[in-house]
CSV table of C-alpha atoms in Angstrom, one decimal:
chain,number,residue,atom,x,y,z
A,26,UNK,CA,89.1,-166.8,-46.1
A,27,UNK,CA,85.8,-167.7,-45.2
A,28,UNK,CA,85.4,-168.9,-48.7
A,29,UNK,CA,87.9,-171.2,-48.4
A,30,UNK,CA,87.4,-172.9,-45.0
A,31,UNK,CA,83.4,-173.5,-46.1
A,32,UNK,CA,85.0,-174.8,-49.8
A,33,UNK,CA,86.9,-177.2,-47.4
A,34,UNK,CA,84.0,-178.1,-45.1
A,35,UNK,CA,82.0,-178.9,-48.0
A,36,UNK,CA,84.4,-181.1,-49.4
A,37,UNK,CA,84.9,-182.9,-45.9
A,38,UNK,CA,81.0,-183.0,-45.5
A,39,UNK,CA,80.2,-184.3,-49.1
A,40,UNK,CA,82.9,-186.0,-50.9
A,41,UNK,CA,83.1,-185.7,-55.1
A,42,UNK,CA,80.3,-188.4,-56.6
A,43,UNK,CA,80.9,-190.1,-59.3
A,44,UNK,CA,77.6,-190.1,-61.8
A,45,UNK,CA,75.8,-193.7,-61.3
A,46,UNK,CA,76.2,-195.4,-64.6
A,47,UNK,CA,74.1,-198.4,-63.9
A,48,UNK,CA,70.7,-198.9,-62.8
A,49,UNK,CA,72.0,-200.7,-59.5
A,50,UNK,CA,74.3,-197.5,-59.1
A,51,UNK,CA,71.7,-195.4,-59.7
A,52,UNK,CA,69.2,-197.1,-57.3
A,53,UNK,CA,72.0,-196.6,-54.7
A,54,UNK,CA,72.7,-193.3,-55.4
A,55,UNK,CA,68.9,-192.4,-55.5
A,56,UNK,CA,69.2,-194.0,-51.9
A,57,UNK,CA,72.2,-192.1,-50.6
A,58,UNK,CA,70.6,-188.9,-51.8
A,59,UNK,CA,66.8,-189.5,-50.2
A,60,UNK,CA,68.7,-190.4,-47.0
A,61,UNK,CA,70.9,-186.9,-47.0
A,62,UNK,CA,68.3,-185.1,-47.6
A,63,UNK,CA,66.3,-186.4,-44.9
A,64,UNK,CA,69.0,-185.9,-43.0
A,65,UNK,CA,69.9,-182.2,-44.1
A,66,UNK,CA,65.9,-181.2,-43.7
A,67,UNK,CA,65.4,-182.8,-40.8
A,68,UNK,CA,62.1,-184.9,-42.2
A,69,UNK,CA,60.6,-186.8,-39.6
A,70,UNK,CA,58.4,-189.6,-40.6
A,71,UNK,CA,55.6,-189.1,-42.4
A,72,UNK,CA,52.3,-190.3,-41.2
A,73,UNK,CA,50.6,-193.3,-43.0
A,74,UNK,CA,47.0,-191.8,-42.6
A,75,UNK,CA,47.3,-188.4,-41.2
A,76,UNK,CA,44.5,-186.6,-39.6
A,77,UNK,CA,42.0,-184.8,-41.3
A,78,UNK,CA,39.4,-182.5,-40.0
A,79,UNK,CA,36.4,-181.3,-42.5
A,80,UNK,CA,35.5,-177.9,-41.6
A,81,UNK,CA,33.2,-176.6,-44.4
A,82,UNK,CA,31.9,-177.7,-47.5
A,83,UNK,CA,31.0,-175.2,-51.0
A,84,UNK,CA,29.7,-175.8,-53.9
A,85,UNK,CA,31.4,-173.4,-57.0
A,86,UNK,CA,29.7,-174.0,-60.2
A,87,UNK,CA,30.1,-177.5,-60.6
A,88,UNK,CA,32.8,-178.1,-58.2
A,89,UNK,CA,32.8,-179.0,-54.5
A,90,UNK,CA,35.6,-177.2,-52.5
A,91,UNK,CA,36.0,-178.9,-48.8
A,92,UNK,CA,37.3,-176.5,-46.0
A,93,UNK,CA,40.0,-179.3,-44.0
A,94,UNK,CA,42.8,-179.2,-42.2
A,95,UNK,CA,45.5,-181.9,-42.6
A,96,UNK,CA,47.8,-183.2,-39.7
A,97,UNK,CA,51.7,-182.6,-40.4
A,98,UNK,CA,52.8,-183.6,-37.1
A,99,UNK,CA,51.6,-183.3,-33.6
A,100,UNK,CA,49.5,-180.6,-32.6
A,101,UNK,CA,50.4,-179.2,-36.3
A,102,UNK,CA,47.8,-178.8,-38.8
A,103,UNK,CA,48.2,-177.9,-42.4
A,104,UNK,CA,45.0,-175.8,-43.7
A,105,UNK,CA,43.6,-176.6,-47.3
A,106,UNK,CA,41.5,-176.4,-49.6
A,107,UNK,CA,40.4,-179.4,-51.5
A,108,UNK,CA,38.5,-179.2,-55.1
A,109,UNK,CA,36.4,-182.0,-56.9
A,110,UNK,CA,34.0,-182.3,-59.7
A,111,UNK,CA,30.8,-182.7,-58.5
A,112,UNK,CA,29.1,-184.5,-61.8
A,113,UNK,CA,31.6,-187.2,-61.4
A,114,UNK,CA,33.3,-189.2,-58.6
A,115,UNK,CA,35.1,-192.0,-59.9
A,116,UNK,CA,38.6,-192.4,-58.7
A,117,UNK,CA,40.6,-189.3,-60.2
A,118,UNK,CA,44.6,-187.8,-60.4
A,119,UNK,CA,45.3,-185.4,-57.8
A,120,UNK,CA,47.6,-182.3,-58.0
A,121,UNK,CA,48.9,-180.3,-55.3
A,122,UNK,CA,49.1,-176.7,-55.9
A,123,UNK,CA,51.2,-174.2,-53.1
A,124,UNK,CA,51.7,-170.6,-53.7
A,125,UNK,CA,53.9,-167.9,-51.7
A,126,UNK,CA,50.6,-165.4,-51.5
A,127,UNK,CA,48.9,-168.9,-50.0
A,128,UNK,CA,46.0,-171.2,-51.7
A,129,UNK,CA,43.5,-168.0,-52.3
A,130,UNK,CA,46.0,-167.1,-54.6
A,131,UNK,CA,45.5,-170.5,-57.0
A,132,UNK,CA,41.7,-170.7,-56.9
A,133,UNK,CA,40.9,-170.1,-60.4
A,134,UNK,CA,43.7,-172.9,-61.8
A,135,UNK,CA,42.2,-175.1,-59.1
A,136,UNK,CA,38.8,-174.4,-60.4
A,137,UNK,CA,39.7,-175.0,-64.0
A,138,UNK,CA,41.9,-178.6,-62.9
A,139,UNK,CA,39.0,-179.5,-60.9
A,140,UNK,CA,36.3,-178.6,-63.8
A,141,UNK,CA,38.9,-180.8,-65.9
A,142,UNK,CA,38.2,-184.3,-63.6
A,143,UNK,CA,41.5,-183.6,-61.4
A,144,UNK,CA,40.9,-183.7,-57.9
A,145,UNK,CA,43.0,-180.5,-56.3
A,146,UNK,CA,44.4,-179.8,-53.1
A,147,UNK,CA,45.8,-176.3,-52.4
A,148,UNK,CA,47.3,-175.6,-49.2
A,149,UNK,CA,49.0,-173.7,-46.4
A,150,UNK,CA,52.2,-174.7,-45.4
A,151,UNK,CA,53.4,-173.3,-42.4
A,152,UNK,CA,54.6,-169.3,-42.7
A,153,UNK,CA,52.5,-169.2,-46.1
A,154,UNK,CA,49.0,-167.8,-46.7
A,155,UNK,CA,46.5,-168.6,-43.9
A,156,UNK,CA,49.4,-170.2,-41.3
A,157,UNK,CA,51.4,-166.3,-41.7
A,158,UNK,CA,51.3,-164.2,-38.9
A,159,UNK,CA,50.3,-161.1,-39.6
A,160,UNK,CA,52.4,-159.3,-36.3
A,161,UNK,CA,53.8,-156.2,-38.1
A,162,UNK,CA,54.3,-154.1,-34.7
A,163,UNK,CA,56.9,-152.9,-33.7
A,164,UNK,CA,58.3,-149.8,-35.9
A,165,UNK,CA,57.1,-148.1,-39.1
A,166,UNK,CA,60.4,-148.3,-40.8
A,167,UNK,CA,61.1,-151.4,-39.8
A,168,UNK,CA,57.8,-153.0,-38.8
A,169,UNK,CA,57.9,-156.2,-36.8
A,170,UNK,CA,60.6,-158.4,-38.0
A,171,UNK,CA,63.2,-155.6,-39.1
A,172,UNK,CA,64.9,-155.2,-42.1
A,173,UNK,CA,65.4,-158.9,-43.4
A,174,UNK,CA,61.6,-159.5,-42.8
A,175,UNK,CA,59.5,-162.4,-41.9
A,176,UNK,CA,60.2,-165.2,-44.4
A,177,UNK,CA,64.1,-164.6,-42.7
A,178,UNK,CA,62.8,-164.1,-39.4
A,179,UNK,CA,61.2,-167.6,-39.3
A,180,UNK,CA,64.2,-169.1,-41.3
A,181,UNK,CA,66.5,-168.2,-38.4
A,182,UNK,CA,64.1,-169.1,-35.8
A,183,UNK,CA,63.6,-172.6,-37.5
A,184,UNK,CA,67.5,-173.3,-37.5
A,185,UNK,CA,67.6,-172.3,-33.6
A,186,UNK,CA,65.7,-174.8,-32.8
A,187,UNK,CA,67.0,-177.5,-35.2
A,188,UNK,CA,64.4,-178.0,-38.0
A,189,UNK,CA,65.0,-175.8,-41.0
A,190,UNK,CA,61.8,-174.0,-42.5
A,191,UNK,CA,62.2,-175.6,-45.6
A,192,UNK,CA,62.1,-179.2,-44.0
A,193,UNK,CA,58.8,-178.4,-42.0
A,194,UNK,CA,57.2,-177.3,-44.8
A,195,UNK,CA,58.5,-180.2,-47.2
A,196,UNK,CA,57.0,-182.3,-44.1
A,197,UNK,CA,53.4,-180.7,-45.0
A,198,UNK,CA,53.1,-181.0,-48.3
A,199,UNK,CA,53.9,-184.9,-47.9
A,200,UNK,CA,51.8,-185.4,-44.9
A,201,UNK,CA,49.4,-183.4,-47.7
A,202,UNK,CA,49.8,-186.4,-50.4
């Protein structure tokens, strides 16, 4: 069965692991598994100081939000939103925040972190909020990307040309931090 030959690929792919039981084991094994999944996403490397350009600037309240976008990778920009305290700019914690409906839908938490001395970034990774495309055009039942819709569409168009969906946007949100 099909079951069966991708229960045998698996096995062939990645052998049983033994649980590390010692903190050199465990270092390795926290190795092994950073370098698989690396591998598996298709991570390139991710930039030391990556680009950011400062569109806009707000004031809300007491909080500064920054309009930026943040370089991912060439020619890819990640768009976000970045909230600070205005009253007080020492050196704060940060926190990323990422919603499916895209960083509009997180203001308010941002807004209350922000009020609370965190800096916040909220941002677009690619397919979500600002960076989705909107093309629904091509059939009222169906509408642009058919029955599956677009989250799928771009999945499978991610794999064709070898960097899964998930990996790109895992690429952003580290390029983001």
């Amino acid at each position: 069965t099909v079951w069966s030959m991708n229960k045998k690929l698996a096995e062939k792919v990645f052998p049983d692991r033994k649980p590390p039981k010692t903190p050199s084991e465990f270092d390795a094994f926290k190795k092994e598994m950073h370098r698989l999944i690396k591998k598996i996403l298709v991570v390139s490397d991710i930039p030391r100081q990556p680009q950011v350009h400062r569109f806009a600037s707000d004031k809300i309240g007491n909080t500064i939000v920054e309009k930026v976008a943040i370089g991912s990778e060439a020619g890819i920009f990640v768009p976000a939103l970045i909230y600070r305290d205005a009253g007080n700019e020492a050196r704060k914690s940060g926190v990323i925040l990422i919603h499916e409906k895209g960083k509009a839908a997180v203001q308010d938490l941002a807004l209350q972190l922000a009020g609370k001395g965190k800096i916040v970034c909220t941002l677009d990774p690619r397919g979500i909020g600002e960076t989705m495309d909107e093309n629904t055009g091509r059939g009222e039942r169906e509408g642009y990307y058919g029955w599956h819709g677009r989250e799928a569409f771009f999945t499978y168009t991610s794999f064709i040309v070898g960097k899964p969906l998930l990996g790109l946007r895992v690429l952003d949100v580290l390029s983001s931090l």
